[in-house]
């Protein structure tokens, strides 16, 4: 758990402004209270102020008056946000009426507009909303960070296997965003999720260094392009990000276990010591992390979205107050980094 303490201390050292657009939701408001009490971030709550204050009283939350509350139905900046949103989405045919409706009725769009106009540094939602609902306004309004065209989501897995990863900590991506990434998008994911001090990135497949070959589709006569996609992603990553330790294609055991790596991938600079696992598609990532979490007993933190110009993060609808609290800390650290980029 030391890693979480470090993240909290870093967030506290340079406070960022974090929007919680699902503020009337119980776990969110309780996490906001704790974040305010600990000086984790300056919190902007979107919701009905009367409801928020009533709930805070009912649940014994003593710090909510330190937050800024934005009432979407009575917002002096509504017209400014609507005009700016309509302008941003003009090419996609958005009218001012549609924009006005979004910034008054959809708190997630409003939060992204607050960030876009420099009124906040990051946003977290998902206790009530789906991943798609969290992502769409961020992708449409805040857009990708420079040099990135594919956003991805990483899971921080705190496992009991201290001999693997960084003292048991493994980053896995993409587990949240792009259902069927291209080789170039996989390479971008490798670059985006590599935010560890010294990342060793394994591009995973069901083959290690040619141990299996792609099947040929009998109708088209072409490769099914599954293993080859991962190999291409490795080549692209080597070319575009020569500073990174990336290798593949590797099976998960060859990536993580030194004894297996010696047999299956001798000479690899990553095999046996990977601390970042890039999976070939969203099904593998999403199913894989949930198995590690539920069967392996790992603590799973995330998904931490990577590659958006300002951090917007997603929560599971089954999240706890703790999950939201730590996500505030992580988002604040990402916001610090985004300002330096
Ligand atoms: N990276 C960057 N930009 C993107 C990406 C991406 N991966 N995907 C879409 N966009 C952009 C589009 O180009 C578009 O930009 P534009 O409107 O300015 O041209 C904008 O985002 C919105 O695109 P839409 O077409 O409106 O949205 P879409 O329907 O493609 O949805 C989304 C995008 C929300 C990311 C979708 O792919 C999705 O739902 N992904 C799966 C999410 C999910 O369910 N994850 C699993 C659960 S998470 C968990 O369990 C931890």
XYZ file of N, CA, C and O and ligand atoms in Angstrom, residues 89 92 130-133 135-136 139-141 143-144 148-152 155 174-179 185 282 286 289-290 302-303 314-316, ligand 1:
191
model
N -17.939 21.935 -31.491
C -18.572 20.786 -32.145
C -19.322 21.202 -33.404
O -20.139 20.420 -33.917
N -19.362 18.944 -36.320
C -20.165 17.726 -36.104
C -21.660 18.064 -36.096
O -22.486 17.219 -35.756
N -21.751 5.109 -17.270
C -20.956 4.050 -17.908
C -19.617 4.627 -18.378
O -19.447 5.854 -18.435
N -18.710 3.732 -18.753
C -17.404 4.173 -19.262
C -17.588 5.041 -20.514
O -16.941 6.074 -20.661
N -18.480 4.622 -21.398
C -18.731 5.395 -22.621
C -19.206 6.795 -22.290
O -18.751 7.777 -22.886
N -20.107 6.919 -21.320
C -20.635 8.246 -20.941
C -19.539 9.124 -20.333
O -19.519 10.333 -20.526
N -16.285 8.793 -21.053
C -15.257 9.072 -22.062
C -15.695 10.068 -23.137
O -14.899 10.911 -23.560
N -16.958 9.935 -23.597
C -17.369 10.687 -24.781
C -17.166 12.199 -24.653
O -16.530 12.802 -25.525
N -13.446 13.004 -24.827
C -12.851 12.855 -26.162
C -13.329 13.966 -27.099
O -12.590 14.433 -27.948
N -14.582 14.377 -26.915
C -15.134 15.401 -27.820
C -14.668 16.807 -27.453
O -14.503 17.650 -28.323
N -14.476 17.070 -26.167
C -14.211 18.454 -25.731
C -12.729 18.671 -25.385
O -12.094 19.594 -25.866
N -10.155 16.381 -25.708
C -9.368 15.768 -26.789
C -8.021 15.225 -26.302
O -7.695 15.325 -25.135
N -7.294 14.666 -27.290
C -6.054 13.953 -26.943
C -4.906 14.913 -26.617
O -4.874 16.040 -27.106
N -0.733 12.225 -29.360
C -1.537 11.021 -29.097
C -2.811 11.084 -29.929
O -3.444 12.139 -30.017
N -3.179 9.953 -30.538
C -4.469 9.917 -31.229
C -5.366 8.829 -30.656
O -6.509 8.701 -31.049
N -4.831 8.036 -29.723
C -5.626 6.947 -29.156
C -5.539 6.951 -27.627
O -4.473 6.716 -27.062
N -6.658 7.222 -27.017
C -6.729 7.195 -25.555
C -6.820 5.743 -25.094
O -7.433 4.916 -25.766
N -6.208 5.449 -23.952
C -6.307 4.084 -23.425
C -6.520 4.162 -21.908
O -6.379 5.227 -21.308
N -4.911 -0.236 -15.749
C -5.281 -0.666 -14.411
C -3.999 -0.882 -13.625
O -3.052 -1.506 -14.122
N -4.528 -1.821 -22.656
C -5.701 -1.020 -22.402
C -6.813 -1.930 -21.880
O -7.092 -2.945 -22.516
N -7.421 -1.553 -20.768
C -8.493 -2.393 -20.221
C -9.836 -1.693 -20.340
O -10.831 -2.194 -19.839
N -9.866 -0.512 -20.977
C -11.095 0.288 -20.861
C -11.616 0.966 -22.112
O -12.786 1.315 -22.147
N -10.800 1.205 -23.129
C -11.276 2.151 -24.150
C -11.479 1.543 -25.544
O -12.601 1.503 -26.052
N -10.411 1.081 -26.178
C -10.477 0.777 -27.612
C -10.700 -0.722 -27.838
O -9.814 -1.533 -27.547
N -11.879 -1.091 -28.342
C -12.200 -2.527 -28.440
C -11.201 -3.337 -29.273
O -10.768 -4.399 -28.863
N -2.076 1.781 -32.666
C -2.752 2.141 -31.406
C -2.192 1.350 -30.222
O -2.058 1.879 -29.120
N -9.308 -5.176 -26.103
C -10.046 -4.793 -24.893
C -10.645 -5.994 -24.160
O -10.738 -5.984 -22.924
N -9.866 -6.341 -20.270
C -10.934 -6.198 -19.297
C -11.166 -7.500 -18.525
O -11.285 -7.512 -17.296
N -7.843 -8.313 -16.222
C -7.631 -7.622 -14.936
C -8.672 -8.055 -13.902
O -8.380 -8.163 -12.718
N -9.901 -8.337 -14.387
C -10.934 -8.750 -13.422
C -10.615 -10.137 -12.835
O -10.916 -10.413 -11.669
N -8.272 1.801 -10.908
C -8.439 2.332 -12.253
C -9.821 2.048 -12.778
O -10.724 1.746 -12.001
N -10.039 2.116 -14.079
C -9.020 2.408 -15.068
C -8.538 3.856 -15.009
O -9.345 4.759 -14.825
N -12.347 7.331 -14.977
C -13.559 6.536 -14.898
C -13.535 5.712 -13.615
O -12.470 5.338 -13.133
N -14.727 5.421 -13.095
C -14.845 4.536 -11.926
C -15.741 3.369 -12.314
O -16.552 3.485 -13.222
N -15.607 2.299 -11.578
C -16.558 1.208 -11.771
C -17.833 1.598 -11.027
O -17.767 2.258 -9.988
N -8.939 7.740 -28.569
C -9.104 9.023 -28.940
N -10.247 9.494 -29.468
C -11.254 8.621 -29.642
C -11.152 7.264 -29.291
C -9.920 6.827 -28.722
N -9.707 5.571 -28.331
N -12.323 6.654 -29.585
C -13.148 7.610 -30.084
N -12.490 8.788 -30.132
C -13.002 10.089 -30.553
C -13.666 10.080 -31.899
O -12.725 10.280 -32.909
C -14.635 11.220 -31.765
O -14.024 12.449 -32.020
P -14.816 13.570 -32.833
O -16.268 13.442 -32.477
O -14.211 14.856 -32.390
O -14.562 13.252 -34.257
C -14.996 11.246 -30.289
O -14.015 10.429 -29.643
C -16.330 10.673 -29.953
O -16.498 9.561 -30.707
P -17.899 8.903 -30.854
O -17.960 8.259 -32.177
O -18.990 9.842 -30.484
O -17.847 7.871 -29.715
P -17.769 6.357 -29.908
O -19.141 5.916 -30.096
O -16.689 5.955 -30.861
O -17.293 5.938 -28.469
C -15.879 5.249 -26.812
C -15.976 6.073 -28.058
C -16.826 5.822 -25.782
C -14.478 5.318 -26.271
C -16.244 3.763 -27.174
O -15.227 3.232 -27.975
C -16.475 2.866 -26.010
O -17.575 2.846 -25.453
N -15.428 2.025 -25.663
C -15.582 0.954 -24.692
C -15.743 1.464 -23.291
C -16.120 0.337 -22.395
O -17.267 -0.052 -22.341
N -15.112 -0.216 -21.665
C -15.275 -1.373 -20.834
C -15.655 -1.077 -19.440
S -14.402 -0.268 -18.536
C -14.034 -1.264 -17.153
O -14.620 -2.260 -16.912
C -12.894 -0.861 -16.358
